[in-house]
């Protein structure tokens, strides 16, 4: 297919290797938080192609135009026409699209509605699907079909399947696991979905964490029908003791699993973070690039979480993290960061259409982050001081409180000013409703805590006046 309207080719200063270290370099779009406007969504494939990614993992969530139940859509869900234009833009940029539909955990979008409560693993837990509940698999299958209607030519399809915290807690599933094991219960629900995709010549992918303690028979059965994506965002698999350790990876390898790595270019440095920790993202990407080569992984995905779960606050808008996306893209292509470091990635962004606005948005997000973090630190310290003075009246009154309140107030004013700068910088990239909510999560929560703190100090002063020394 002829490519049109592509982003400018990357400069020679950014990429050093003539051939990519890792064949499939996939970038993630998590659209359940701070979703791009339709116009921006359509331009993102060209930008990611400039960072030499060659696939996009699209986690549609409530941004998809669901027909199975229109209530699954957010107020800014994309139209079918926009989805088709996005797919076309990706094809023209030479990028494979991999859709993601959750199959077991992170199912809050449908399960929080009372009509779907019977499908929950536990009555009060709307994140986990009960794999034995009648209709549970039908729900997932219908969502898959909705997506495939608008994306009929995909070669791979991600079914999620991670972090099913309530897995096996329902009396029925608990009994099933006791009799047959976790792997067999998981496969009882998921395997027909894998078979359906395989019949369509589509290779499924699943996150790996639920399979860590499966027996070899279950792993080998899964290996015939799906790839696994081993994800972990904080350490090196060789040194970590967590769920993505080398020991776990090697066990998957022994059981003939086709593996992908899962690093992150954003969304892995705090539930309410505004920007990625560049040094941490770089080190983790370097680790996965090395591990991917060592074990012959099929590819690596640079994830980009916009919410940690459906009910969490939004975090790290894409526009503030594109420098990190380029940096990770270089690492997955070359096996090392660009010679000029992160600053070379920022210079590269300036060459792209809208690049100056992107760099400006990042700078304002940095100012916002620093100011509100300083304010929260002041509030935390002052809370400790209030407890000290409440328990030891000989240390009261203290001018420390007034000084800290003044400083917190200055930091809050700086955060509020930066929030308005962020609002203007993100205009056109993100719909106003999501910008408003993103900033409210940061400013209103801070304001509420500041006001409560002020009232607590006033009460402390009133109590002190009543005390006879």
C-alpha angles and dihedrals in degrees: 000000000000113000118227136176092014122167116260114282112261115264119254089244093068103050123042105175119083091206125039118253091216119039099210114043109178128188122203130229112196102190100181091088133043090349116197120251113259091258092051093045090058092051096049097080090061091050093048090047088056087058086053098246111147101194138042123210104208117200098190100181111155093350092075122095094242117194095182087073121351090207088074088072125091120225090264099043113151120255121242088252092057091049090053092048090050091051090049092049090052092049091050089051090052094248128141115226118220112187120208124211118172115239106184118355130037088039097141093121093071102018098058089071112091091229089066097042092105088066094059122109088227127012096245097038109085096174100071129065118217102235091206097050114111108252096020096112091040090060092054093043092052091050090050091051091050090057095043091054089065096033104038099155101058119135097198134034125193116215097187103213097170136129097017091170095176094047110141097008097110110092091241096049091043091056091046093053092047089055103036110012135249095280094056093050092049092048093046087064102032105034096074088053090051090048091051092052093044090052087057089050090249117137112223125219128202134185109251108224098092091055099056096106100032119129118252094254092059092045093051090048090053092045091065092058111029146026121235125224110211106205134187128147110189113052145015116281088230093061107026124099092200132100096293100052124146089250091061093044092051091050090055090048091052089054093054097251118165102228139201127188124235118210125155135232092188142357098052103092104074138335092252100029120141098201136021121256097247097200092050093046091049095050092048093048090050089052094052093045090055094044092046091057094044095054099031097246119193090232147315127253120211100210122207112193118199095181127015088222134352094270096044124102119267117264142191109001112227092241091063092049105046090103087060091046089056092045092052090044090057091048093051090048101040103022091238139057120272116277093248094049123220092331090065088055090052091050089051090054090056088063093059126085107273090010096133091054090050093052090046091051091052092051092051091047088053091053091047092049095049094047097048093043089053090049093050091049089053091049091050093051093045091051088058091049092052091055089048093052093043091055098039112038093181087077093055134135103038127185085205090080095056093047092050093048090052092050092047089050091053091049091049091052089051090049092050092049091048090049090060090049089051090049091055094042094052094045108122093018097068129023114259093243091061094043089051092051094044092054094041090056089057105035105032094049089050092047092050092051092047091052092048090050091052091051091049090054092048090051090050090054092049091050091049092056090055092052115097110216 
